[in-house]
């Protein structure tokens, strides 16, 4: 009887250990390289050496729980401007501070998409590159960036 209880405890420990959030920036490249699909294709493969004030958060998915990845950094102004111009051309949805305050969304999908965006200060613009709500599987995938002009900062994020 103690063997099955020990096995259950071991499985519970493994489950808990594998579902703990990761915040060590040194693990970013390993986490990023474990994904090869669209929700993280906009993330840099490695943290740019010019980046400062880097913060990283990864919550692995478990059972039906969804995973979440977010990396935030400040960048030199020229680098930030280049990325902003690039990302604005591919964004499915673009939200300014005014859009979010006025809750001016043109569809239910837009309102749902912004709910999965990261919580950032009002000064950030939010660009959503993809939003998929697969109700049959009870799964939502949403990903994009949030941009702040002063100081020039970017938050890469995915949820799902």
Coordinates of C-alpha atoms in Angstrom, one line a residue:
X1 CA 0.0 0.0 0.0
X2 CA 2.9 2.4 0.6
X3 CA 4.3 1.9 -2.9
X4 CA 1.1 3.3 -4.6
X5 CA 1.1 6.2 -2.2
X6 CA 4.8 6.9 -2.8
X7 CA 4.2 6.8 -6.6
X8 CA 1.2 9.2 -6.3
X9 CA 3.4 11.6 -4.2
X10 CA 6.2 11.4 -6.8
X11 CA 3.8 12.2 -9.7
X12 CA 2.4 15.1 -7.7
X13 CA 5.9 16.4 -7.0
X14 CA 6.8 16.1 -10.7
X15 CA 3.6 17.9 -11.7
X16 CA 4.2 20.7 -9.3
X17 CA 7.8 21.1 -10.2
X18 CA 7.1 21.2 -13.9
X19 CA 4.3 23.8 -13.5
X20 CA 6.3 26.4 -11.5
X21 CA 6.9 29.7 -13.2
X22 CA 10.4 30.5 -14.6
X23 CA 11.8 34.0 -14.1
X24 CA 15.5 33.5 -14.6
X25 CA 16.5 35.5 -17.7
X26 CA 19.4 33.0 -18.2
X27 CA 16.8 30.4 -19.1
X28 CA 15.1 32.5 -21.8
X29 CA 17.0 31.1 -24.8
X30 CA 16.2 27.5 -23.7
X31 CA 12.5 28.3 -23.2
X32 CA 12.3 30.2 -26.5
X33 CA 14.1 27.4 -28.5
X34 CA 11.6 24.8 -27.2
X35 CA 8.9 26.5 -29.2
X36 CA 8.9 26.7 -33.0
X37 CA 5.4 27.9 -33.9
X38 CA 3.7 31.2 -34.6
X39 CA 2.9 32.3 -31.0
X40 CA 6.6 32.9 -30.3
X41 CA 8.0 33.5 -33.8
X42 CA 8.1 37.2 -33.1
X43 CA 10.2 36.8 -29.9
X44 CA 14.0 37.3 -30.4
X45 CA 15.9 34.0 -30.3
X46 CA 18.2 35.5 -27.7
X47 CA 18.1 38.7 -25.6
X48 CA 19.8 41.4 -27.6
X49 CA 23.0 42.5 -26.0
X50 CA 21.8 46.2 -26.2
X51 CA 18.8 45.4 -24.1
X52 CA 18.6 46.7 -20.5
X53 CA 16.2 46.1 -17.6
X54 CA 15.3 42.7 -18.9
X55 CA 12.5 40.8 -17.2
X56 CA 11.3 37.3 -18.1
X57 CA 8.3 35.2 -17.1
X58 CA 7.4 31.7 -18.3
X59 CA 4.5 29.7 -16.9
X60 CA 4.4 26.2 -18.4
X61 CA 1.0 24.8 -19.3
X62 CA -0.2 21.9 -17.3
X63 CA -3.0 19.5 -18.1
X64 CA -5.5 22.0 -19.6
X65 CA -3.8 25.0 -18.2
X66 CA -2.4 27.4 -20.8
X67 CA 1.2 28.4 -21.0
X68 CA 2.3 32.0 -20.9
X69 CA 5.6 33.6 -21.9
X70 CA 6.6 37.3 -21.5
X71 CA 9.9 39.0 -21.9
X72 CA 10.2 42.8 -21.3
X73 CA 13.2 45.0 -22.1
X74 CA 14.4 48.5 -22.8
X75 CA 16.1 49.0 -26.1
X76 CA 18.1 51.8 -27.8
X77 CA 15.8 54.3 -29.5
X78 CA 16.8 53.4 -33.1
X79 CA 16.4 49.6 -32.5
X80 CA 13.0 50.2 -30.8
X81 CA 11.8 52.4 -33.7
X82 CA 12.8 49.8 -36.3
X83 CA 10.9 47.1 -34.4
X84 CA 7.9 49.3 -33.9
X85 CA 7.7 50.0 -37.7
X86 CA 8.1 46.3 -38.5
X87 CA 5.5 45.1 -36.0
X88 CA 2.9 47.7 -36.9
X89 CA 2.7 46.3 -40.4
X90 CA 1.9 42.7 -39.2
X91 CA -0.4 43.5 -36.3
X92 CA -3.9 42.1 -36.6
X93 CA -5.1 44.5 -33.9
X94 CA -3.5 47.8 -32.7
X95 CA -4.6 49.4 -29.4
X96 CA -3.5 52.8 -28.1
X97 CA -4.0 54.1 -24.7
X98 CA -7.1 56.0 -25.9
X99 CA -8.6 52.8 -27.5
X100 CA -8.2 50.9 -24.2
X101 CA -9.7 53.7 -22.1
X102 CA -12.7 54.2 -24.4
X103 CA -13.0 50.4 -24.9
X104 CA -13.4 51.1 -28.6
X105 CA -13.4 47.6 -30.1
X106 CA -15.1 46.9 -33.4
X107 CA -15.9 43.2 -32.7
X108 CA -16.4 40.7 -29.9
X109 CA -13.1 39.0 -31.1
X110 CA -11.2 42.3 -30.6
X111 CA -12.6 42.7 -27.1
X112 CA -11.7 39.1 -26.3
X113 CA -8.2 39.5 -27.7
X114 CA -7.3 42.5 -25.6
X115 CA -8.4 40.5 -22.5
X116 CA -5.4 38.2 -23.1
X117 CA -2.9 41.0 -23.7
X118 CA -0.4 41.7 -20.8
X119 CA -1.3 44.2 -18.1
X120 CA 0.9 47.1 -19.0
X121 CA 0.8 50.8 -18.1
X122 CA -1.5 53.0 -20.1
X123 CA 1.4 54.6 -22.1
X124 CA 2.0 51.3 -23.9
X125 CA 0.5 50.5 -27.3
X126 CA -0.6 46.9 -27.7
X127 CA -0.1 45.1 -31.0
X128 CA -1.8 41.7 -31.3
X129 CA -0.4 39.5 -34.1
X130 CA -2.7 36.6 -33.7
X131 CA -5.8 35.5 -31.8
X132 CA -7.4 32.1 -32.0
X133 CA -10.3 31.1 -29.8
X134 CA -10.8 27.4 -30.3
X135 CA -14.0 26.8 -28.3
X136 CA -14.1 23.1 -29.2
X137 CA -10.9 22.5 -27.3
X138 CA -11.5 25.3 -24.7
X139 CA -8.2 26.9 -25.8
X140 CA -7.2 30.5 -26.6
X141 CA -4.0 31.5 -28.2
X142 CA -3.1 35.2 -28.3
X143 CA 0.3 36.8 -29.0
X144 CA 1.9 40.1 -29.8
X145 CA 4.0 42.9 -28.4
X146 CA 3.4 46.0 -26.2
X147 CA 5.5 49.1 -27.0
X148 CA 6.4 52.1 -24.8
X149 CA 8.0 55.1 -26.4
X150 CA 9.6 56.8 -23.4
X151 CA 11.7 55.0 -22.3
X152 CA 11.8 52.8 -25.4
X153 CA 10.6 49.4 -24.1
X154 CA 9.0 46.3 -25.6
X155 CA 7.1 43.5 -24.1
X156 CA 6.9 40.3 -26.1
X157 CA 4.1 38.0 -25.0
X158 CA 2.1 34.9 -25.8
X159 CA -0.7 33.3 -24.0
X160 CA -2.1 29.9 -24.9

